[in-house]
Coordinates of C-alpha atoms and ligand atoms in Angstrom, one line a residue:
M11 CA 0.0 9.8 32.7
K12 CA -0.5 7.0 30.1
K13 CA 1.8 4.0 30.0
L14 CA 3.6 2.3 27.1
T15 CA 5.2 -0.9 28.2
I16 CA 7.7 -2.6 25.9
N17 CA 9.1 -6.1 26.3
P18 CA 12.1 -6.2 23.8
N19 CA 12.7 -9.9 24.5
K20 CA 9.3 -11.1 23.3
K21 CA 9.3 -11.2 19.5
I22 CA 5.8 -11.6 18.1
S23 CA 6.1 -11.7 14.3
H24 CA 8.2 -10.5 11.4
I25 CA 7.3 -7.2 9.7
N26 CA 7.5 -7.9 6.0
K27 CA 8.8 -4.9 4.1
E28 CA 5.9 -5.4 1.7
I29 CA 3.6 -3.9 4.4
Y30 CA 5.0 -0.6 3.2
G31 CA 3.9 -1.2 -0.4
H32 CA 2.2 1.0 -2.9
F33 CA -0.3 0.7 -5.8
S34 CA -0.3 2.5 -9.1
E35 CA -3.2 2.2 -11.6
H36 CA -3.8 3.5 -15.0
L37 CA -6.1 6.1 -13.5
G38 CA -6.1 9.9 -14.0
Y39 CA -2.5 11.2 -13.6
C40 CA -1.1 8.4 -11.6
I41 CA 0.8 6.6 -14.4
Y42 CA 0.7 9.2 -17.3
G43 CA 2.0 12.6 -16.2
G44 CA 2.5 11.5 -12.6
M45 CA 5.1 8.7 -13.2
Y46 CA 5.5 8.2 -16.9
V47 CA 6.3 11.3 -19.1
G48 CA 8.1 9.5 -21.9
E49 CA 11.8 9.4 -22.8
D50 CA 11.5 12.6 -24.9
S51 CA 10.0 14.7 -22.1
D52 CA 11.9 17.8 -20.9
I53 CA 11.1 16.6 -17.4
P54 CA 14.2 14.6 -16.3
N55 CA 13.4 10.9 -16.5
I56 CA 14.8 7.4 -16.5
N57 CA 13.3 5.3 -19.3
G58 CA 10.4 7.8 -19.4
V59 CA 9.6 7.8 -15.7
R60 CA 10.1 11.0 -13.8
K61 CA 13.4 11.1 -11.9
D62 CA 11.9 13.2 -9.1
V63 CA 9.2 10.6 -8.5
I64 CA 11.8 7.8 -8.7
D65 CA 14.0 9.6 -6.1
A66 CA 11.0 10.2 -3.8
L67 CA 10.0 6.5 -3.9
K68 CA 13.5 5.4 -3.2
E69 CA 13.6 7.8 -0.3
I70 CA 10.7 6.0 1.4
K71 CA 12.3 2.6 0.4
I72 CA 9.3 1.5 -1.6
P73 CA 9.4 -2.3 -1.3
V74 CA 6.6 -3.4 -3.7
L75 CA 4.5 -1.8 -6.4
R76 CA 1.1 -3.1 -7.5
W77 CA 0.1 -2.5 -11.2
P78 CA -1.8 -2.0 -13.6
G79 CA -5.0 -1.8 -11.4
G80 CA -7.5 -1.9 -9.7
C81 CA -10.5 -2.0 -11.8
F82 CA -8.3 -1.2 -14.9
A83 CA -6.5 -4.5 -14.4
E84 CA -9.7 -6.4 -15.4
E85 CA -9.8 -4.8 -18.8
Y86 CA -6.0 -4.7 -19.4
H87 CA -4.6 -6.8 -22.2
W88 CA -0.8 -7.1 -21.8
R89 CA -0.1 -7.5 -25.5
D90 CA -1.4 -3.9 -26.0
G91 CA 1.5 -2.6 -24.0
I92 CA 4.6 -4.2 -25.7
G93 CA 6.6 -3.4 -28.8
E94 CA 7.1 -0.2 -30.7
K95 CA 5.2 2.5 -28.9
S96 CA 3.9 4.2 -32.0
E97 CA 2.3 0.9 -33.0
R98 CA 0.6 0.1 -29.7
P99 CA -3.2 0.2 -29.9
V100 CA -5.0 3.1 -28.3
R101 CA -7.9 1.9 -26.1
I102 CA -10.5 3.6 -24.1
N103 CA -10.1 3.5 -20.3
T104 CA -13.7 2.7 -19.6
C105 CA -13.1 2.5 -15.8
W106 CA -11.6 6.0 -15.3
G107 CA -12.9 9.0 -17.2
G108 CA -13.2 7.3 -20.6
V109 CA -9.9 8.7 -21.7
E110 CA -7.6 7.4 -24.4
E111 CA -5.1 4.8 -23.1
T112 CA -2.0 4.9 -25.3
N113 CA -0.4 1.8 -23.7
H114 CA 3.0 3.6 -23.8
F115 CA 3.5 2.4 -20.2
G116 CA 3.4 -1.4 -20.4
T117 CA 5.1 -4.5 -19.2
H118 CA 8.7 -3.5 -20.0
E119 CA 8.2 0.0 -18.6
F120 CA 6.8 -1.4 -15.4
F121 CA 9.4 -4.1 -14.8
D122 CA 12.2 -1.7 -15.7
L123 CA 10.8 0.8 -13.2
C124 CA 10.6 -1.8 -10.4
E125 CA 14.2 -2.8 -11.2
E126 CA 15.3 0.9 -11.0
L127 CA 13.4 1.3 -7.7
G128 CA 14.7 -2.0 -6.3
C129 CA 11.2 -3.0 -5.4
E130 CA 9.1 -6.2 -6.0
P131 CA 6.7 -6.0 -8.8
Y132 CA 3.1 -7.1 -8.0
L133 CA 1.1 -7.9 -11.1
A134 CA -2.7 -7.6 -10.8
A135 CA -3.7 -10.0 -13.6
N136 CA -6.8 -9.8 -15.7
M137 CA -9.2 -12.6 -14.8
S138 CA -12.7 -11.7 -15.7
G139 CA -11.9 -9.7 -18.9
G140 CA -9.1 -12.0 -20.1
T141 CA -8.4 -15.7 -20.7
V142 CA -6.3 -18.4 -19.0
W143 CA -3.9 -18.3 -21.9
E144 CA -3.6 -14.5 -21.7
M145 CA -2.5 -14.8 -18.1
Q146 CA -0.3 -17.8 -18.6
S147 CA 1.5 -16.3 -21.7
W148 CA 2.1 -13.0 -19.9
V149 CA 4.0 -14.8 -17.1
E150 CA 6.0 -16.8 -19.7
Y151 CA 6.8 -13.6 -21.7
I152 CA 8.1 -12.0 -18.5
T153 CA 10.0 -14.9 -16.8
S154 CA 11.0 -17.5 -19.3
D155 CA 14.7 -17.9 -20.2
S156 CA 13.9 -20.4 -22.9
K157 CA 14.0 -20.0 -26.7
S158 CA 10.2 -20.1 -26.8
S159 CA 8.5 -17.7 -29.2
L160 CA 7.2 -15.6 -26.3
A161 CA 10.7 -15.3 -24.6
N162 CA 12.2 -14.4 -28.0
E163 CA 9.5 -11.8 -28.5
R164 CA 10.6 -10.2 -25.2
R165 CA 14.2 -10.3 -26.4
K166 CA 13.1 -8.6 -29.7
N167 CA 11.4 -5.9 -27.6
G168 CA 14.6 -5.1 -25.9
R169 CA 14.9 -7.3 -22.8
E170 CA 17.3 -10.2 -23.1
K171 CA 17.3 -11.6 -19.6
P172 CA 13.9 -12.6 -18.1
W173 CA 12.6 -10.6 -15.1
K174 CA 11.9 -12.4 -11.9
F175 CA 8.7 -11.6 -10.0
K176 CA 6.8 -13.2 -7.1
Y177 CA 3.5 -11.6 -6.6
I178 CA 0.5 -12.2 -8.9
G179 CA -3.0 -11.2 -8.1
V180 CA -5.7 -13.3 -9.7
G181 CA -8.4 -10.8 -10.4
N182 CA -9.5 -7.6 -8.7
E183 CA -12.7 -6.9 -6.8
N184 CA -14.5 -9.7 -8.6
W185 CA -17.4 -9.2 -6.3
G186 CA -17.9 -5.8 -8.0
G187 CA -16.3 -4.2 -11.0
G188 CA -14.3 -7.3 -11.7
G189 CA -17.3 -9.3 -13.0
N190 CA -20.0 -9.1 -10.2
M191 CA -19.3 -12.7 -9.3
R192 CA -20.7 -14.7 -6.5
P193 CA -17.9 -16.0 -4.2
E194 CA -18.6 -19.6 -5.2
F195 CA -18.2 -18.7 -8.9
Y196 CA -15.1 -16.7 -8.2
A197 CA -13.6 -19.5 -6.2
D198 CA -14.0 -21.9 -9.1
E199 CA -12.5 -19.4 -11.6
Y200 CA -9.6 -18.8 -9.2
R201 CA -9.0 -22.5 -9.0
K202 CA -8.8 -22.7 -12.8
Y203 CA -6.7 -19.6 -13.4
Q204 CA -4.2 -20.3 -10.7
T205 CA -3.5 -23.7 -12.2
F206 CA -2.0 -21.9 -15.2
C207 CA 0.1 -19.4 -13.3
K208 CA 3.3 -21.4 -14.0
D209 CA 6.8 -21.2 -12.8
Y210 CA 9.3 -20.7 -15.6
S211 CA 13.1 -20.8 -15.5
G212 CA 13.4 -20.9 -11.7
N213 CA 10.9 -18.1 -11.0
H214 CA 8.4 -18.9 -8.3
L215 CA 5.0 -17.2 -8.2
L216 CA 3.1 -16.4 -5.0
K217 CA -0.6 -16.3 -5.9
I218 CA -3.0 -13.9 -4.3
A219 CA -6.8 -14.5 -4.6
C220 CA -9.3 -11.7 -4.7
G221 CA -10.6 -11.1 -1.2
A222 CA -13.4 -9.0 0.3
G223 CA -14.2 -5.4 0.4
D224 CA -14.6 -4.2 4.0
G225 CA -16.7 -6.5 6.1
N226 CA -17.9 -9.0 3.5
Y227 CA -17.0 -12.0 5.6
N228 CA -19.2 -14.3 3.6
W229 CA -16.9 -13.7 0.6
T230 CA -13.8 -14.7 2.6
E231 CA -15.5 -17.7 4.1
K232 CA -16.8 -19.1 0.8
V233 CA -13.6 -18.4 -1.2
I234 CA -11.1 -19.7 1.4
E235 CA -13.3 -22.8 2.0
S236 CA -13.0 -23.6 -1.7
I237 CA -9.4 -22.6 -2.6
S238 CA -7.3 -23.4 0.5
G239 CA -6.4 -26.7 -1.0
T240 CA -4.7 -24.9 -3.9
C241 CA -2.3 -23.2 -1.4
P242 CA -2.6 -19.6 -2.3
Y243 CA 0.0 -17.3 -0.8
G244 CA -2.7 -14.8 0.2
I245 CA -6.1 -13.3 -0.1
S246 CA -6.7 -9.6 -0.5
L247 CA -8.7 -7.1 1.5
H248 CA -9.7 -3.6 0.4
H249 CA -10.8 -0.9 2.8
Y250 CA -11.1 2.8 2.2
S251 CA -11.7 5.5 4.8
L252 CA -14.4 8.0 3.9
P253 CA -14.7 11.4 5.8
T254 CA -18.6 11.3 5.8
G255 CA -19.0 7.6 5.3
K256 CA -21.1 8.2 2.2
W257 CA -20.0 7.2 -1.3
D258 CA -22.1 9.9 -3.0
K259 CA -20.7 12.7 -1.0
K260 CA -17.5 11.6 0.6
G261 CA -16.3 15.1 1.8
S262 CA -13.4 17.3 1.0
A263 CA -9.7 16.4 1.4
K264 CA -8.8 20.0 2.3
V265 CA -11.8 21.5 4.3
F266 CA -13.5 19.3 6.8
S267 CA -15.3 19.5 10.2
D268 CA -14.0 17.9 13.4
E269 CA -16.8 15.3 12.9
E270 CA -15.6 14.4 9.5
Y271 CA -12.0 14.2 10.8
Y272 CA -13.0 11.8 13.6
H273 CA -15.2 9.8 11.2
T274 CA -12.2 9.3 8.9
I275 CA -10.0 8.2 11.8
K276 CA -12.7 5.8 13.0
D277 CA -13.1 4.3 9.5
A278 CA -9.3 3.8 9.3
M279 CA -9.2 2.3 12.9
D280 CA -11.8 -0.3 11.7
M281 CA -8.9 -1.9 9.8
D282 CA -7.9 -3.7 13.0
E283 CA -11.2 -5.4 13.4
L284 CA -11.5 -6.2 9.7
I285 CA -8.0 -7.9 9.8
K286 CA -8.9 -9.8 13.0
K287 CA -12.3 -11.1 11.7
H288 CA -11.1 -12.0 8.2
G289 CA -8.0 -13.5 9.8
E290 CA -10.1 -15.7 12.1
I291 CA -12.0 -17.1 9.1
I292 CA -8.7 -17.7 7.2
H293 CA -7.1 -19.4 10.2
R294 CA -10.1 -21.6 10.6
L295 CA -10.3 -22.8 7.0
E296 CA -6.7 -22.7 5.8
R297 CA -4.6 -25.9 5.5
K298 CA -2.6 -26.0 8.7
D299 CA 0.7 -26.6 6.9
R300 CA 0.0 -23.8 4.4
P301 CA -1.1 -20.6 6.2
I302 CA -2.7 -18.0 4.0
A303 CA -1.6 -14.3 4.3
L304 CA -3.9 -11.3 4.3
I305 CA -2.8 -8.8 1.6
V306 CA -4.4 -5.4 2.1
D307 CA -3.7 -4.4 -1.4
E308 CA -5.9 -1.2 -1.4
W309 CA -6.3 1.1 1.5
G310 CA -6.3 4.8 2.2
V311 CA -8.5 7.9 2.5
W312 CA -11.0 8.5 -0.3
C313 CA -12.4 12.0 -0.6
D314 CA -14.3 14.0 -3.2
V315 CA -12.1 15.1 -6.1
E316 CA -10.6 18.6 -6.0
E317 CA -12.9 21.3 -7.5
G318 CA -12.4 21.6 -11.2
T319 CA -10.7 18.3 -11.7
N320 CA -12.0 15.3 -13.7
P321 CA -14.3 13.3 -11.4
G322 CA -13.0 10.1 -13.0
F323 CA -9.4 11.0 -12.1
L324 CA -9.8 10.8 -8.3
Y325 CA -7.3 13.6 -7.6
Q326 CA -7.3 14.8 -4.0
Q327 CA -5.1 16.9 -1.7
N328 CA -3.4 15.2 1.3
S329 CA -3.5 16.8 4.7
M330 CA -2.3 16.1 8.2
R331 CA -5.4 14.0 8.6
D332 CA -4.1 11.7 5.9
A333 CA -0.8 11.5 7.8
V334 CA -2.5 10.4 11.0
V335 CA -4.5 7.8 9.0
A336 CA -1.3 6.5 7.4
A337 CA 0.5 6.3 10.7
L338 CA -2.3 4.5 12.6
S339 CA -2.9 2.1 9.6
L340 CA 0.8 1.2 9.5
N341 CA 0.8 0.7 13.2
I342 CA -2.2 -1.6 12.8
F343 CA -0.5 -3.6 10.0
N344 CA 2.7 -4.0 12.1
K345 CA 0.7 -5.2 15.1
N346 CA -1.1 -7.7 12.8
S347 CA 2.1 -8.7 10.9
N348 CA 1.5 -12.4 11.9
I349 CA -1.1 -12.4 9.1
V350 CA -0.7 -9.2 7.1
K351 CA 2.2 -9.8 4.8
M352 CA 1.6 -7.0 2.3
A353 CA -0.3 -3.7 2.1
N354 CA -0.5 -1.3 -0.8
L355 CA -1.6 2.3 -0.3
A356 CA -3.9 3.7 -2.9
Q357 CA -2.4 5.3 -4.9
T358 CA 1.2 6.3 -5.4
V359 CA 0.9 9.6 -7.4
N360 CA -1.9 12.0 -8.0
V361 CA -4.7 9.6 -7.1
L362 CA -6.5 9.2 -3.7
Q363 CA -4.1 9.2 -0.8
S364 CA -0.9 9.8 -2.7
V365 CA 2.7 10.0 -1.4
V366 CA 3.6 12.6 -4.1
L367 CA 1.6 15.0 -6.2
T368 CA 2.8 16.5 -9.5
N369 CA 1.9 19.6 -11.5
G370 CA 3.7 19.8 -14.8
K371 CA 7.4 19.9 -14.0
E372 CA 6.7 20.3 -10.3
M373 CA 6.5 17.6 -7.6
L374 CA 5.7 17.8 -3.9
K375 CA 5.8 15.3 -1.1
T376 CA 2.6 14.9 0.9
P377 CA 2.3 14.5 4.7
T378 CA 1.6 10.8 4.0
F379 CA 5.1 10.6 2.3
Y380 CA 6.7 11.8 5.5
V381 CA 4.9 9.1 7.5
F382 CA 6.2 6.4 5.1
K383 CA 9.7 7.8 5.5
M384 CA 9.5 7.9 9.3
F385 CA 8.1 4.3 9.5
A386 CA 10.6 2.8 6.9
E387 CA 12.8 1.6 9.7
H388 CA 10.2 -1.1 10.7
Q389 CA 10.7 -2.9 7.3
E390 CA 12.1 -6.4 8.0
N391 CA 12.3 -5.8 11.7
D392 CA 10.5 -8.1 14.2
L393 CA 7.5 -6.8 16.1
V394 CA 8.0 -7.0 19.8
E395 CA 5.4 -7.2 22.6
S396 CA 4.1 -3.8 23.7
E397 CA 1.0 -2.5 25.5
Q398 CA -0.3 1.1 25.6
D399 CA -3.0 2.6 27.8
K400 CA -6.0 3.5 25.6
K401 CA -7.5 7.0 25.4
K402 CA -10.8 7.8 23.6
E403 CA -11.4 11.2 21.9
G404 CA -14.2 12.0 19.4
G405 CA -15.4 8.4 19.8
V406 CA -12.1 6.8 18.7
D407 CA -9.0 5.4 20.3
C408 CA -6.7 8.2 19.5
L409 CA -3.4 6.7 20.4
T410 CA -1.8 3.9 18.3
H411 CA 1.8 2.6 18.4
S412 CA 4.0 -0.3 17.4
V413 CA 7.5 -1.3 18.4
S414 CA 10.0 -3.5 16.5
V415 CA 13.5 -4.6 16.9
N416 CA 16.2 -4.8 14.3
E417 CA 19.0 -7.3 13.9
N418 CA 21.3 -5.2 16.1
G419 CA 18.8 -5.3 18.9
E420 CA 17.8 -1.6 18.5
L421 CA 14.2 -0.9 19.2
F422 CA 12.1 1.3 16.8
V423 CA 8.9 3.0 18.1
T424 CA 6.2 4.7 16.2
I425 CA 3.2 6.5 17.8
S426 CA 0.3 8.4 16.5
N427 CA -2.1 10.8 18.3
A428 CA -5.3 11.5 16.5
S429 CA -6.8 13.7 19.2
L430 CA -7.5 17.2 17.9
K431 CA -7.1 18.9 21.2
K432 CA -5.3 16.7 23.7
S433 CA -1.6 16.2 24.2
F434 CA -0.6 13.1 26.3
E435 CA 2.3 12.4 28.6
I436 CA 3.4 8.8 28.1
E437 CA 5.7 6.9 30.3
C438 CA 7.6 4.5 28.2
N439 CA 8.8 1.5 30.2
I440 CA 11.3 -0.8 28.6
D441 CA 12.2 -4.0 30.3
T442 CA 16.0 -3.9 29.9
G443 CA 17.1 -2.7 33.4
K444 CA 19.4 0.0 31.9
S445 CA 18.9 3.6 31.0
P446 CA 17.5 4.0 27.5
V447 CA 19.2 6.2 24.9
V448 CA 16.8 7.8 22.4
A449 CA 18.1 8.4 18.8
D450 CA 16.8 9.8 15.5
A451 CA 13.6 11.1 17.1
Q452 CA 11.3 12.7 14.6
I453 CA 7.8 14.3 14.7
L454 CA 5.2 15.3 12.1
T455 CA 2.6 17.6 13.5
A456 CA 0.4 20.4 12.2
E457 CA -3.3 21.4 12.4
K458 CA -5.6 18.9 10.9
E459 CA -6.2 20.6 7.5
A460 CA -2.6 21.6 6.9
Y461 CA -1.2 20.3 3.6
N462 CA 1.6 20.9 1.2
S463 CA 0.7 23.0 -1.9
F464 CA 2.8 23.9 -5.0
E465 CA 3.1 27.4 -3.5
N466 CA 4.3 26.0 -0.1
K467 CA 5.7 22.6 -0.6
E468 CA 7.2 22.2 2.9
N469 CA 4.3 23.4 5.0
V470 CA 4.1 19.9 6.7
I471 CA 7.4 18.2 7.1
T472 CA 9.1 16.1 9.7
K473 CA 11.2 17.9 12.4
P474 CA 13.5 16.6 15.1
Y475 CA 11.5 15.6 18.2
S476 CA 12.8 16.6 21.6
Q477 CA 9.8 16.7 23.9
Y478 CA 10.9 13.8 26.0
R479 CA 13.1 13.2 29.1
I480 CA 14.6 10.2 30.8
E481 CA 13.6 9.5 34.4
N482 CA 14.4 6.3 36.4
N483 CA 15.2 4.3 33.2
K484 CA 11.9 5.4 31.7
I485 CA 11.3 7.7 28.7
I486 CA 8.6 10.3 29.4
L487 CA 7.2 11.4 26.1
N488 CA 5.0 14.4 25.4
I489 CA 2.8 13.7 22.4
P490 CA 1.0 16.7 21.0
P491 CA -2.4 16.6 19.3
V492 CA -2.6 15.5 15.6
S493 CA 0.9 14.1 15.6
V494 CA 3.1 11.2 14.5
I495 CA 6.3 10.4 16.3
S496 CA 9.1 7.9 15.6
F497 CA 12.3 7.2 17.5
K498 CA 15.0 4.5 18.1
I499 CA 16.0 3.2 21.5
K500 CA 19.6 2.0 21.8
Ligands
AHR15 O1 -8.2 2.7 -6.1 C1 -9.3 3.0 -6.9 C2 -10.3 1.8 -7.2 O2 -10.8 1.4 -6.0 C3 -9.6 0.6 -7.7 O3 -9.5 0.6 -9.1 C4 -10.6 -0.5 -7.3 O4 -10.0 -1.7 -7.1 C5 -11.2 0.1 -6.0 O5 -12.6 0.0 -6.1

């Protein structure tokens, strides 16, 4: 029998709600069709955004939404997306499919959506394809309560009160699509641009520098070395999990071998090492009075697109494999919440590892959605000390977990089992000296390729979990293969 030992009295770090964040780019049917259908659509909507999608995102308590990209952010010009919709310029989205970008979803639509969702907006600002003034004036337009021309222009466009927002990303993947820069050059550009990200009317910006992709530690080292004196809030990290490990043939989201399954799990498990190694560099080089957070603002499973869909739209189905990846990744973020202060799954709707998929008027919730719903209780809890015996299957550690405590002293536990064949008995030992009471126990489990289709939307859903017993003040859990479990301990 494996052991899970929990010490509820040893708080390790705070779990920022932003760890449960999302990312939506002008890419394929993420924004247009997936979120934004326009006020005149016969699909029920609030200010043009689908009501079913809004309700689903509220259900998982979406805490933060990153926008407008991704790669697209570096060619986005905010003035294209304000004012009368019929007069907004139509551009070509050269990043994703070369399609026409109507700019009907712009600054007002995004900030209104975040207000409706009750989540923090996270702006990914154009650095390599824009100018300092463009970035500075965007912030003034959004946040100034003055009578400046920009603030008045916002009022003329329908928004009297300024919006408040905290998170601003200075550039995206500037080592690649965002300008192919060397870290030294990016660091200088960051230093310049961040100087002009100003605070207006009591708003306070938290600036996020562009960090590495995967294990590019040289990038983190060079950038942090140069910018730590400017006191950024954070630096980003992007890491995607590929079924085959090959970018030119990533593998299918729906049909995959055991080998591809375990490769995807291993790629996702690598997140822990990436966080620790980038984190070590950050700790070594940051100003000791101004710690720098790691912001994992793009993560998830990246597969080949579904047959017959536009290769530039990155549309993929979402199976129980994605659910296990989501659960183990969120457990890793929780366990590293001393440095990971935000993470954003790529991408919210119809792109890569989505939480919902749409098809015309129809919408479905993916297995990944249910994991975010199960884990939402961790938001704003404190991580507590816990240790679990390890078990390797298919070359990977297949058990992950995290435990947090809320302000009422209730513990919340999440566990994932990535093994395809093995179920595990786990003896959960909590250092309280009294008999534990288990509440709200849930399980998500299915065979690895199971997914929700428009014909069978509830093929993979959470169910009550009852495969546990209490013995001598310990909880004995039975964890089936390919499963995710969550429960409270009172
Ligand atoms: O999420 C899809 C793309 O992946 C983003 O636009 C880019 O930042 C990353 O390479």
